């Protein structure tokens, strides 16, 4: 075995998977996992851990995997992470743990994410209960939002003995894990629901269909329902549009709408009622993970699917693995291309998209080279559906209806980076609601820090 | 699960239900709506709050059977339960936030078209409770389709009925009725609130613009989540894109791009579905006249 080379992982054949919503990556077998784990150098000062936002003791769990002690491995991960089956699948490991693995200097980094996923899947399939909770301390904490930050914060607090209730505005818990990330990357029943069930086993209560700021307010939770502390993890779910002519035509969707119809409402399944206009030739505008998800979804619904991005391949913000998967499946990349207008047919539906070719100029504030339109390069892409995937911003509803909780110019909740404390005593916040759209694991990290801070606050109260 | 406490048929294909939803009932205000999902495989459909009882913890909804989901909901009886019921959503009617004294000086007329009487009712009732008796025009294609006449009479000033076929009350559309009140009967109004089918609201706005009357409409756009995270319900108001679920559903009718709103509302109507509904309507002898001007 070559220590510098990763044990390859089995994936569904691209041609086959482009027509179904089953998971693309099939995961390691026991033997493959143990082999991959045996490549780990078990560093004395493991750099991988420093780049994990929740500081999982990575070499420790990998050594257990190497020895076939999967339950012990699961326990090590559970000390730090409440959602390992999710994170093993969706974290951008190349920029985090795996990005710092020393093997990556000369060869291929350890497949930490895939090993974490293997351990979590194994634990679930073997009904291993790694949950340990302290006795109840009688104190109540309300968690707003059941996305990654809320689930993590709730899980950690429940383990410490708190009586935790999560309030979720949609009819199902999980936030972006259920409405945003598609089935083919993150199976809902098998993975997300199972992780949510694990939380319930810790005693966490989940009230769906409650919109904080409309159904009840943070103030009423504290004053009338006697919660001792509140964590706001309401995310950044508001879609952005370009503001170009034709954006309200029939056949133009936000990626949030397209993905919500498909993931949460299961529009791709015949037996579910919610409709979706899949389109025959779809342009997804944007280059992030959400754009990849939308393009690969459109493809699976039968469309010719294009990614339209104003910079070049190098600047694509999506994970390399997702771009690679999208290409394998047949998504067409139209790079250095920017829409300027959406064109309509006689019935008010999209019939094309006028674009302009771009070139890269000097680096901008983000450090990436600024795209500049090439004069006279306009052309029309012949498409019948356009999906805008330009990013999302925070919804100010919770903060706007809560006394003393302030927001910044970007409408994100102002909170201390280390503790998540907002401008109001007893009210904490974390995840995209504070940072703007970021990653699942950063949101989990923020949920973890806030849980610790809430515990310190309530223990001294 | 959310229990259906009572069910009543108000008119052909129009039903009223009281749903047990204490948290929603506690905070609902006139002008707001809810979203419900019948069962696990169902879609999320928005319906306006018709009434609420904070003590009993119930919300009253009224719906018309227009497609698969409403047809399914109509099969549910008192004692059954639906999977999801979330709200209150959207902004309450602006009237709720207005100074009570200036409100009392205002002459307001509501125009309720068909099932639109349901969302009009809580607003008129709320005003009545705050010392304002607004006038109301209730319109429908025929006598059978006039909803909430008795309830409305208890809380409104003058109630005018208009039927397309003249089978009851004023013979003509709600727009004709309003025109008659203002031009022939010397009625003066400061504000019109029109709620009903999109085409009706469009033509009310066309008329009130000519009459110089400020007009509020409630837009029943297609929605998915109803919390502002998808933009399915977007609509152009005064040249700007708004999300009806969070910025509305009520807007200044003279600023609304109705052509776009109606086109977007029909986005998922399949040709087959349209033909099916047309055939059904014809079989029931209804031809929709509202706003089609000239053929009446």
XYZ file of C-alpha atoms in Angstrom:
757
model
C 0.000 0.000 0.000
C 1.222 3.460 -0.898
C 0.976 5.635 2.212
C 0.725 8.764 0.063
C -2.382 7.572 -1.775
C -5.925 7.608 -0.464
C -8.038 4.475 -0.403
C -10.506 5.266 -3.167
C -14.166 5.550 -2.256
C -17.029 3.974 -4.146
C -19.409 6.303 -5.895
C -22.460 5.740 -8.041
C -21.626 5.783 -11.738
C -22.039 9.380 -12.994
C -24.348 8.394 -15.854
C -26.616 6.444 -13.554
C -26.650 8.895 -10.663
C -27.448 11.830 -12.977
C -30.917 10.315 -13.259
C -31.637 9.560 -9.589
C -31.628 11.291 -6.206
C -29.795 8.524 -4.345
C -26.581 9.373 -2.553
C -23.599 9.832 -4.882
C -20.903 8.680 -2.477
C -21.468 5.206 -1.101
C -18.951 5.507 1.735
C -16.157 3.238 2.950
C -16.579 -0.396 3.910
C -15.087 -1.488 7.269
C -11.985 -2.833 5.563
C -11.508 0.276 3.440
C -11.980 2.517 6.473
C -9.419 0.557 8.519
C -6.932 0.682 5.644
C -7.405 4.412 5.143
C -7.103 4.969 8.919
C -3.795 3.089 8.958
C -2.260 5.820 6.758
C -2.615 8.338 9.590
C 0.745 9.280 11.150
C -0.896 9.960 14.535
C 0.990 13.246 14.845
C 2.016 14.452 18.295
C 0.862 17.952 17.414
C -1.976 17.224 15.017
C -2.550 20.170 12.698
C -5.822 18.668 11.461
C -7.465 19.312 14.852
C -6.521 22.987 14.787
C -8.523 23.476 11.612
C -11.629 21.623 12.792
C -14.136 24.273 13.976
C -15.371 21.945 16.734
C -11.883 20.518 17.500
C -12.648 16.816 17.107
C -9.784 14.719 18.472
C -9.064 13.453 14.969
C -5.971 11.210 15.360
C -7.566 9.625 18.435
C -10.736 8.545 16.616
C -8.745 7.488 13.557
C -6.537 5.198 15.685
C -9.696 3.500 16.956
C -10.902 3.047 13.382
C -7.539 1.578 12.436
C -7.983 -1.022 15.213
C -11.572 -1.741 14.259
C -12.851 -0.136 17.507
C -15.677 1.747 15.839
C -17.782 2.303 18.931
C -14.854 3.933 20.720
C -14.268 6.060 17.628
C -17.909 7.173 17.731
C -17.547 8.140 21.395
C -14.477 10.252 20.677
C -16.328 12.138 17.919
C -19.471 12.519 20.052
C -17.441 14.424 22.647
C -17.092 17.253 20.102
C -19.729 16.889 17.425
C -23.467 16.277 17.512
C -23.867 15.775 13.766
C -20.938 13.678 12.492
C -22.899 11.918 9.741
C -23.792 15.333 8.366
C -20.377 16.960 8.743
C -18.500 14.001 7.347
C -20.554 14.562 4.211
C -20.831 18.314 3.775
C -17.842 19.994 5.454
C -15.340 21.573 3.049
C -12.595 19.380 4.521
C -10.018 20.482 1.942
C -10.036 23.927 3.601
C -10.336 22.592 7.131
C -8.984 19.419 8.765
C -7.721 17.763 5.577
C -6.165 20.997 4.365
C -3.668 20.831 7.242
C -2.940 17.077 7.196
C 0.847 16.649 6.860
C 0.425 13.802 4.380
C -1.112 16.383 2.084
C 2.299 18.051 1.691
C 3.719 15.206 -0.382
C 0.706 13.066 -1.173
C -2.977 12.909 -0.417
C -4.353 14.002 2.942
C -6.132 11.433 5.106
C -9.815 11.208 4.128
C -10.882 12.505 7.554
C -14.383 13.446 6.430
C -15.026 10.062 4.872
C -13.750 8.315 8.016
C -15.924 10.467 10.262
C -18.872 9.638 8.041
C -18.023 5.936 8.184
C -17.940 5.969 11.991
C -21.226 7.889 12.269
C -22.987 5.645 9.740
C -21.649 2.539 11.464
C -22.843 3.783 14.850
C -26.313 4.503 13.484
C -26.622 1.176 11.684
C -25.516 -0.667 14.808
C -27.758 1.368 17.117
C -24.856 2.487 19.243
C -26.026 5.094 21.699
C -23.175 7.460 22.465
C -25.427 9.976 24.182
C -24.671 10.669 27.803
C -26.568 13.284 29.728
C -26.103 14.794 33.164
C -29.110 14.808 35.491
C -31.656 17.567 34.891
C -30.803 20.925 36.453
C -34.318 22.303 35.982
C -33.270 25.262 33.847
C -34.997 26.016 30.544
C -33.289 27.160 27.357
C -35.061 28.089 24.116
C -33.259 27.542 20.830
C -34.564 29.413 17.794
C -34.019 27.522 14.571
C -33.207 23.858 14.057
C -30.354 24.234 11.595
C -26.791 23.103 12.363
C -26.077 25.800 14.985
C -29.375 25.286 16.830
C -29.153 21.494 16.781
C -25.584 21.584 18.103
C -26.332 24.135 20.811
C -29.435 22.191 21.878
C -27.540 18.887 21.936
C -24.701 20.244 24.045
C -27.063 21.930 26.528
C -29.188 18.797 26.857
C -26.061 16.810 27.649
C -25.322 19.320 30.425
C -28.734 18.702 31.967
C -30.767 21.628 30.573
C -34.412 21.431 29.568
C -34.142 22.508 25.916
C -36.895 23.384 23.439
C -36.118 24.125 19.795
C -38.557 26.352 17.891
C -38.602 25.797 14.118
C -40.626 27.794 11.590
C -40.867 25.062 8.937
C -42.706 21.782 9.385
C -39.515 19.780 9.656
C -36.345 20.203 11.708
C -32.901 20.557 10.125
C -32.796 23.979 8.486
C -30.576 23.985 5.413
C -29.899 20.285 5.987
C -33.497 19.515 4.981
C -34.496 22.277 2.586
C -31.162 23.235 1.016
C -28.712 20.373 0.633
C -30.114 17.754 -1.772
C -30.813 14.122 -1.047
C -27.948 12.972 -3.315
C -25.420 14.662 -0.997
C -27.214 14.257 2.305
C -29.954 11.625 2.629
C -32.850 13.019 4.674
C -34.474 9.950 6.239
C -31.308 7.992 6.815
C -29.011 10.765 8.014
C -30.719 14.044 8.929
C -33.800 12.572 10.559
C -31.654 10.065 12.433
C -29.415 12.805 13.831
C -32.481 14.817 14.867
C -33.878 11.693 16.549
C -30.595 11.342 18.440
C -31.151 14.816 19.826
C -34.646 13.915 20.948
C -33.144 10.947 22.767
C -31.138 13.486 24.772
C -34.458 15.000 25.849
C -34.513 17.965 23.443
C -38.063 19.025 22.538
C -38.726 20.319 19.032
C -41.728 22.518 18.275
C -42.159 22.914 14.529
C -44.448 25.502 12.860
C -43.451 28.251 15.290
C -42.128 31.476 13.798
C -40.324 33.548 16.389
C -41.307 37.149 15.794
C -44.742 36.171 14.510
C -46.190 33.206 16.409
C -44.386 34.124 19.628
C -41.550 36.506 20.482
C -38.301 36.057 22.354
C -39.705 38.434 24.959
C -42.761 36.262 25.524
C -40.580 33.135 25.736
C -38.608 34.792 28.543
C -41.437 36.651 30.306
C -44.397 34.263 29.895
C -42.884 30.864 29.231
C -40.033 31.351 31.721
C -37.060 30.373 29.616
C -33.818 31.194 31.432
C -31.780 31.787 28.263
C -32.304 31.948 24.513
C -30.069 30.980 21.588
C -30.828 32.528 18.195
C -29.777 30.278 15.327
C -32.152 31.520 12.680
C -29.613 31.402 9.851
C -29.343 33.506 6.717
C -32.151 32.308 4.548
C -33.231 35.328 2.501
C -32.414 34.942 -1.195
C -30.733 37.669 -3.210
C -31.620 38.583 -6.769
C -29.516 40.450 -9.350
C -31.944 43.282 -10.028
C -31.720 42.806 -13.809
C -34.711 43.195 -16.170
C -36.889 40.114 -16.521
C -36.088 38.632 -13.125
C -39.767 38.269 -12.180
C -40.667 36.319 -15.332
C -42.244 32.916 -14.980
C -39.451 30.370 -14.939
C -37.030 32.445 -12.824
C -36.495 30.991 -9.360
C -34.267 31.616 -6.399
C -32.121 28.579 -5.663
C -33.841 28.512 -2.268
C -37.240 28.060 -3.890
C -36.067 25.461 -6.395
C -34.250 23.472 -3.718
C -36.998 23.829 -1.098
C -39.584 22.507 -3.526
C -37.358 19.607 -4.333
C -35.709 18.766 -0.999
C -38.189 19.726 1.708
C -41.372 19.262 -0.315
C -39.976 16.331 -2.334
C -41.327 17.612 -5.645
C -39.121 15.076 -7.448
C -41.292 12.269 -6.078
C -44.499 11.428 -7.919
C -46.388 10.700 -4.705
C -45.771 14.184 -3.245
C -48.118 17.026 -4.247
C -45.808 20.079 -4.516
C -45.091 20.881 -8.181
C -41.784 21.959 -9.709
C -41.120 23.424 -13.147
C -37.962 21.540 -13.916
C -37.218 23.215 -17.246
C -35.648 21.756 -20.384
C -32.595 23.985 -20.493
C -31.678 25.522 -17.168
C -29.154 28.236 -16.333
C -28.031 28.414 -12.713
C -26.423 31.785 -12.027
C -23.664 31.603 -9.397
C -20.699 29.438 -8.470
C -21.159 28.372 -4.864
C -22.192 25.044 -3.366
C -25.843 26.055 -3.595
C -25.422 26.706 -7.328
C -23.878 23.227 -7.758
C -26.768 21.697 -5.791
C -29.346 23.488 -7.944
C -27.601 22.591 -11.219
C -27.265 18.933 -10.269
C -30.915 18.889 -9.135
C -32.098 20.352 -12.456
C -30.037 17.735 -14.255
C -31.692 14.942 -12.295
C -35.108 16.381 -13.105
C -34.232 15.906 -16.769
C -32.873 19.285 -17.857
C -29.760 20.315 -19.747
C -28.080 22.144 -16.913
C -25.655 25.080 -17.066
C -23.638 26.890 -14.418
C -23.252 30.535 -15.410
C -20.488 32.210 -13.403
C -18.848 35.582 -13.888
C -15.338 34.578 -12.818
C -13.184 31.646 -13.939
C -12.977 28.090 -12.652
C -10.219 28.941 -10.198
C -12.472 31.381 -8.321
C -15.513 29.086 -8.062
C -16.472 29.261 -4.374
C -17.973 25.750 -4.434
C -16.085 22.777 -3.038
C -13.745 21.142 -5.552
C -15.478 17.801 -4.991
C -18.882 19.264 -5.872
C -17.569 20.919 -9.038
C -15.936 17.641 -10.015
C -19.148 15.698 -9.376
C -21.238 18.213 -11.306
C -18.906 17.969 -14.324
C -18.877 14.173 -14.230
C -22.656 14.176 -14.294
C -22.797 16.459 -17.304
C -23.401 19.942 -15.917
C -22.061 22.448 -18.466
C -19.941 25.311 -17.102
C -20.274 28.695 -18.804
C -17.540 30.625 -17.061
C -16.597 34.303 -17.331
C -20.214 34.905 -18.279
C -22.657 37.281 -16.610
C -26.398 37.714 -17.271
C -27.604 41.229 -18.007
C -31.242 40.565 -18.894
C -33.763 37.733 -18.963
C -35.856 37.595 -22.102
C -39.533 36.697 -22.256
C -41.768 34.893 -24.694
C -45.268 36.067 -25.576
C -46.720 34.363 -22.474
C -44.343 35.932 -19.977
C -42.107 32.898 -19.606
C -38.327 32.839 -19.865
C -37.145 32.226 -23.425
C -33.524 33.252 -23.115
C -30.900 35.057 -21.114
C -28.808 37.892 -22.482
C -25.258 37.574 -21.161
C -21.990 39.378 -21.479
C -18.516 37.809 -21.558
C -16.160 38.809 -18.763
C -12.418 39.055 -18.264
C -10.531 39.202 -14.994
C -8.968 42.477 -13.931
C -7.162 43.518 -10.762
C -7.877 41.768 -7.443
C -10.758 43.331 -5.483
C -11.332 43.686 -1.731
C -12.003 39.929 -1.439
C -8.592 39.226 -2.985
C -10.153 37.652 -6.051
C -9.610 39.158 -9.479
C -12.471 41.427 -10.359
C -14.577 40.376 -13.354
C -14.919 43.112 -15.976
C -17.407 42.955 -18.876
C -15.898 42.763 -22.366
C -17.476 45.482 -24.436
C -19.617 44.336 -27.344
C -19.568 40.681 -26.250
C -23.317 40.331 -25.584
C -24.933 37.091 -26.658
C -28.143 35.239 -25.901
C -28.227 31.893 -24.110
C -31.241 29.962 -25.163
C -32.744 28.745 -21.832
C -36.280 28.282 -20.466
C -35.467 28.358 -16.762
C -33.139 30.546 -14.697
C -32.161 29.797 -11.111
C -30.569 32.644 -9.184
C -27.983 31.383 -6.734
C -26.241 34.561 -5.660
C -26.127 33.949 -1.950
C -28.479 34.664 0.919
C -28.689 37.151 3.735
C -29.926 37.121 7.311
C -33.595 37.576 8.127
C -33.900 40.387 10.688
C -37.329 39.198 11.952
C -36.142 37.711 15.256
C -33.879 40.629 16.181
C -36.447 43.211 15.076
C -39.059 41.755 17.399
C -36.759 41.292 20.393
C -36.047 44.093 22.850
C -32.361 44.899 23.205
C -30.956 42.604 20.509
C -29.069 44.727 17.986
C -28.148 44.007 14.381
C -25.371 45.382 12.175
C -25.515 46.970 8.716
C -25.793 43.557 7.104
C -28.795 42.813 9.342
C -26.809 40.130 11.155
C -27.217 39.804 14.917
C -24.338 41.408 16.805
C -22.806 38.761 19.048
C -19.509 38.158 20.824
C -17.276 35.898 18.752
C -16.212 33.729 21.682
C -19.458 33.418 23.631
C -22.219 34.290 21.176
C -23.643 36.769 23.704
C -25.820 39.388 21.998
C -26.408 42.923 23.217
C -28.994 41.532 25.657
C -28.241 39.538 28.780
C -29.305 35.907 28.541
C -29.758 36.012 24.767
C -27.090 34.333 22.620
C -26.753 33.893 18.871
C -24.601 31.996 16.403
C -24.252 30.561 12.934
C -25.302 32.347 9.752
C -27.612 34.672 11.746
C -24.405 36.262 13.075
C -21.847 35.714 10.302
C -24.027 35.772 7.192
C -24.033 32.704 4.931
C -21.105 30.419 5.858
C -20.653 26.684 6.416
C -22.468 23.973 8.359
C -19.471 23.245 10.554
C -18.824 26.913 11.434
C -22.457 27.157 12.502
C -21.975 24.056 14.634
C -18.864 25.552 16.179
C -20.805 28.690 17.082
C -23.613 26.579 18.583
C -21.056 24.762 20.703
C -19.383 27.916 22.000
C -22.758 29.432 22.839
C -23.843 26.309 24.731
C -20.704 26.561 26.851
C -21.290 30.268 27.483
C -24.974 29.713 28.338
C -23.955 27.029 30.806
C -21.441 29.370 32.469
C -24.009 32.170 32.592
C -26.784 30.038 34.082
C -24.464 28.215 36.504
C -23.442 31.516 38.048
C -26.911 32.990 38.061
C -51.282 17.715 14.459
C -53.915 20.444 14.374
C -57.495 19.446 15.048
C -60.461 20.589 12.983
C -63.122 21.569 15.518
C -65.941 22.594 13.191
C -66.628 22.446 9.483
C -69.390 24.200 7.601
C -70.186 24.564 3.918
C -70.883 28.214 3.109
C -71.558 28.018 -0.598
C -70.978 25.588 -3.439
C -67.333 24.468 -3.050
C -66.663 26.971 -0.253
C -65.994 25.687 3.253
C -65.262 27.171 6.651
C -63.270 25.427 9.367
C -62.230 26.244 12.921
C -58.768 24.838 13.540
C -57.232 24.361 16.969
C -53.945 26.293 16.959
C -53.536 28.141 20.280
C -50.194 29.794 19.546
C -51.462 31.177 16.228
C -54.777 32.298 17.725
C -52.969 34.156 20.475
C -51.088 36.446 18.109
C -53.127 36.650 14.881
C -54.254 40.072 13.663
C -56.531 41.116 10.780
C -54.811 40.992 7.396
C -52.520 38.099 8.270
C -52.575 34.575 6.861
C -51.575 31.046 7.750
C -49.985 28.199 5.815
C -51.206 24.659 6.209
C -50.159 21.243 5.007
C -52.729 18.496 5.076
C -50.478 15.487 5.457
C -46.897 14.320 5.015
C -47.083 14.301 1.234
C -49.080 17.489 0.959
C -48.058 20.920 -0.284
C -48.010 24.087 1.800
C -50.977 26.302 0.956
C -51.575 29.854 2.204
C -55.038 30.851 3.494
C -56.115 34.126 5.043
C -57.133 34.305 8.676
C -60.904 34.799 8.669
C -61.407 34.969 12.408
C -59.643 34.070 15.637
C -60.689 33.229 19.149
C -57.826 33.825 21.569
C -59.706 32.217 24.476
C -60.684 29.059 22.623
C -57.344 28.939 20.801
C -58.890 28.603 17.370
C -58.368 30.112 13.934
C -61.171 30.222 11.379
C -60.242 29.620 7.756
C -62.395 29.737 4.639
C -61.359 28.082 1.416
C -62.711 27.431 -2.025
C -62.069 24.153 -3.803
C -59.875 25.153 -6.742
C -57.412 22.295 -7.060
C -56.069 19.058 -5.641
C -55.155 20.244 -2.143
C -58.336 22.204 -1.452
C -60.365 19.301 -2.856
C -58.563 17.032 -0.378
C -59.072 19.438 2.524
C -62.801 19.584 1.753
C -62.974 15.868 2.504
C -61.795 16.459 6.075
C -64.440 16.602 8.802
C -64.669 17.973 12.326
C -62.566 15.755 14.563
C -59.952 15.087 11.875
C -56.532 16.697 12.137
C -54.129 18.197 9.633
C -50.361 17.834 9.823
C -49.162 21.429 9.835
C -50.625 24.848 10.524
C -48.250 27.792 10.850
C -48.749 31.486 11.404
C -49.720 34.172 11.740
C -47.794 35.217 8.630
C -47.417 38.522 6.811
C -47.994 42.073 7.998
C -51.243 42.865 9.770
C -53.524 45.371 8.048
C -52.122 48.903 8.324
C -55.360 49.989 9.978
C -54.328 48.035 13.073
C -51.360 50.353 13.562
C -53.177 53.609 12.890
C -54.037 56.175 15.554
C -57.519 55.362 16.828
C -58.689 58.978 16.597
C -57.651 59.478 12.978
C -59.128 56.072 12.181
C -62.504 57.148 13.532
C -62.547 60.125 11.169
C -61.981 57.931 8.147
C -64.680 56.754 5.767
C -63.645 53.295 4.688
C -65.287 50.911 2.258
C -64.322 47.267 1.891
C -64.933 45.354 -1.313
C -65.138 41.606 -0.858
C -65.231 39.453 -3.960
C -66.367 35.846 -3.571
C -64.253 34.025 -1.020
C -62.499 37.382 -0.349
C -65.297 38.079 2.134
C -63.407 35.826 4.541
C -60.313 38.038 4.910
C -62.444 41.203 4.835
C -64.544 40.079 7.802
C -61.846 40.206 10.552
C -60.804 43.693 9.446
C -64.363 45.049 9.544
C -64.919 43.327 12.866
C -61.697 44.735 14.301
C -62.676 48.261 13.171
C -66.128 47.848 14.712
C -64.556 46.841 18.009
C -62.498 50.040 17.818
C -65.473 52.269 17.124
C -65.366 52.449 13.316
C -68.205 51.124 11.204
C -66.934 50.709 7.657
C -69.127 50.119 4.630
C -68.829 46.842 2.766
C -69.685 45.653 -0.716
C -69.978 41.883 -0.902
C -69.891 40.556 -4.435
C -70.482 37.139 -5.922
C -71.560 35.546 -9.126
C -75.031 34.808 -7.723
C -77.000 34.814 -4.460
C -75.514 31.448 -3.424
C -72.025 32.879 -3.478
C -72.615 35.826 -1.152
C -70.657 35.008 1.984
C -70.804 36.442 5.511
C -73.764 38.742 4.838
C -75.293 38.319 8.314
C -71.961 38.389 10.146
C -70.875 41.459 8.214
C -74.136 43.305 8.954
C -73.438 42.949 12.679
C -70.101 44.758 12.476
C -70.269 47.029 9.410
C -71.943 50.332 8.597
C -73.791 49.818 5.327
C -73.565 46.448 3.624
C -74.187 46.359 -0.114
C -74.640 43.149 -2.028
C -73.769 42.865 -5.702
C -74.396 39.807 -7.851
C -73.168 39.330 -11.390
C -76.475 37.796 -12.449
C -78.668 40.158 -10.436
C -80.145 37.282 -8.449
C -79.697 39.294 -5.242
C -78.962 42.902 -4.362
C -77.303 45.197 -6.877
C -77.272 43.802 -10.399
C -73.692 43.998 -11.550
C -70.090 43.669 -10.534
C -68.565 45.153 -7.395
C -66.932 47.855 -9.510
C -70.335 48.921 -10.887
C -71.674 48.973 -7.346
C -68.834 51.168 -6.059
C -69.218 53.521 -9.016
C -72.939 53.784 -8.326
C -72.333 54.576 -4.638
C -69.795 57.286 -5.355
C -71.236 58.828 -8.495
C -75.007 58.451 -8.031
C -75.528 58.169 -4.301
C -73.067 60.840 -3.268
C -71.044 58.576 -0.943
C -67.626 59.844 0.013
C -64.767 57.555 1.002
C -61.160 58.100 2.048
C -60.032 54.525 1.614
C -61.012 51.412 -0.327
C -59.833 47.950 0.744
C -60.457 45.359 -1.958
C -59.917 41.636 -1.449
C -60.947 38.962 -3.909
C -59.833 37.391 -7.163
C -56.792 39.134 -8.677
C -58.770 40.261 -11.728
C -61.395 41.876 -9.497
C -58.747 43.739 -7.495
C -57.159 44.915 -10.724
C -60.405 46.382 -12.004
C -61.294 47.923 -8.659
C -57.913 49.662 -8.746
C -58.486 50.872 -12.292
C -61.768 52.447 -11.180
C -60.507 53.909 -7.903
C -57.565 55.478 -9.678
C -60.048 57.338 -11.862
C -62.039 58.267 -8.754
C -58.892 59.314 -6.905
C -59.498 56.895 -4.019
C -56.594 55.317 -2.160
C -56.941 51.525 -2.437
C -55.387 48.646 -0.505
C -55.427 45.151 -1.979
C -54.426 41.780 -0.494
C -52.423 39.681 -2.948
C -52.906 35.934 -2.946
C -49.638 34.921 -4.595
C -48.197 31.432 -4.894
C -46.182 30.650 -1.793
C -43.942 27.902 -0.508
C -42.536 28.726 2.927
C -44.341 32.017 3.605
C -41.450 33.349 5.704
C -39.431 35.219 3.066
C -36.837 32.598 2.289
C -37.693 31.769 -1.321
C -39.288 34.636 -3.221
C -41.910 32.485 -4.946
C -44.475 35.141 -3.993
C -42.539 38.095 -5.372
C -44.453 40.906 -6.964
C -43.568 44.327 -8.317
C -44.974 47.204 -6.262
C -44.087 50.764 -7.235
C -41.300 49.418 -9.452
C -39.681 47.453 -6.642
C -39.674 43.695 -6.068
C -41.515 42.778 -2.872
C -42.183 39.419 -1.245
C -45.939 39.221 -0.612
C -45.439 36.863 2.351
C -43.314 39.225 4.447
C -43.788 42.701 2.934
C -47.506 42.091 2.337
C -49.907 40.528 1.622
C -51.501 44.010 1.609
C -50.171 46.659 -0.759
C -51.189 49.976 -2.301
C -53.280 48.701 -5.207
C -52.321 51.586 -7.463
C -48.666 50.573 -7.233
C -49.136 46.848 -7.981
C -48.140 45.379 -11.344
C -51.259 43.229 -11.729
C -50.312 41.828 -15.139
C -47.139 40.363 -13.677
C -48.890 39.213 -10.495
C -51.585 37.366 -12.467
C -49.021 35.792 -14.762
C -46.973 34.574 -11.801
C -50.063 33.303 -10.021
C -50.805 31.036 -12.986
C -47.276 29.614 -13.168
C -48.158 26.067 -12.208
C -51.491 25.888 -13.964
C -51.124 23.174 -16.535
C -53.092 23.330 -19.730
C -54.866 20.114 -18.742
C -55.762 21.477 -15.340
C -57.170 24.640 -16.825
C -59.333 22.742 -19.323
C -60.591 20.484 -16.535
C -61.605 23.406 -14.349
C -63.198 25.285 -17.241
C -65.257 22.237 -18.142
C -66.340 21.873 -14.542
C -67.316 25.513 -14.235
C -69.281 25.354 -17.452
C -71.117 22.279 -16.222
C -72.142 24.342 -13.212
C -73.344 27.169 -15.410
C -70.916 29.830 -14.254
C -69.255 32.266 -16.573
C -66.893 34.579 -14.759
C -67.679 38.149 -15.743
C -65.587 40.031 -13.262
C -63.525 42.603 -15.021
C -63.929 41.161 -18.447
C -65.699 44.427 -19.324
C -68.005 44.808 -22.282
C -69.620 41.394 -22.264
C -72.101 42.290 -19.599
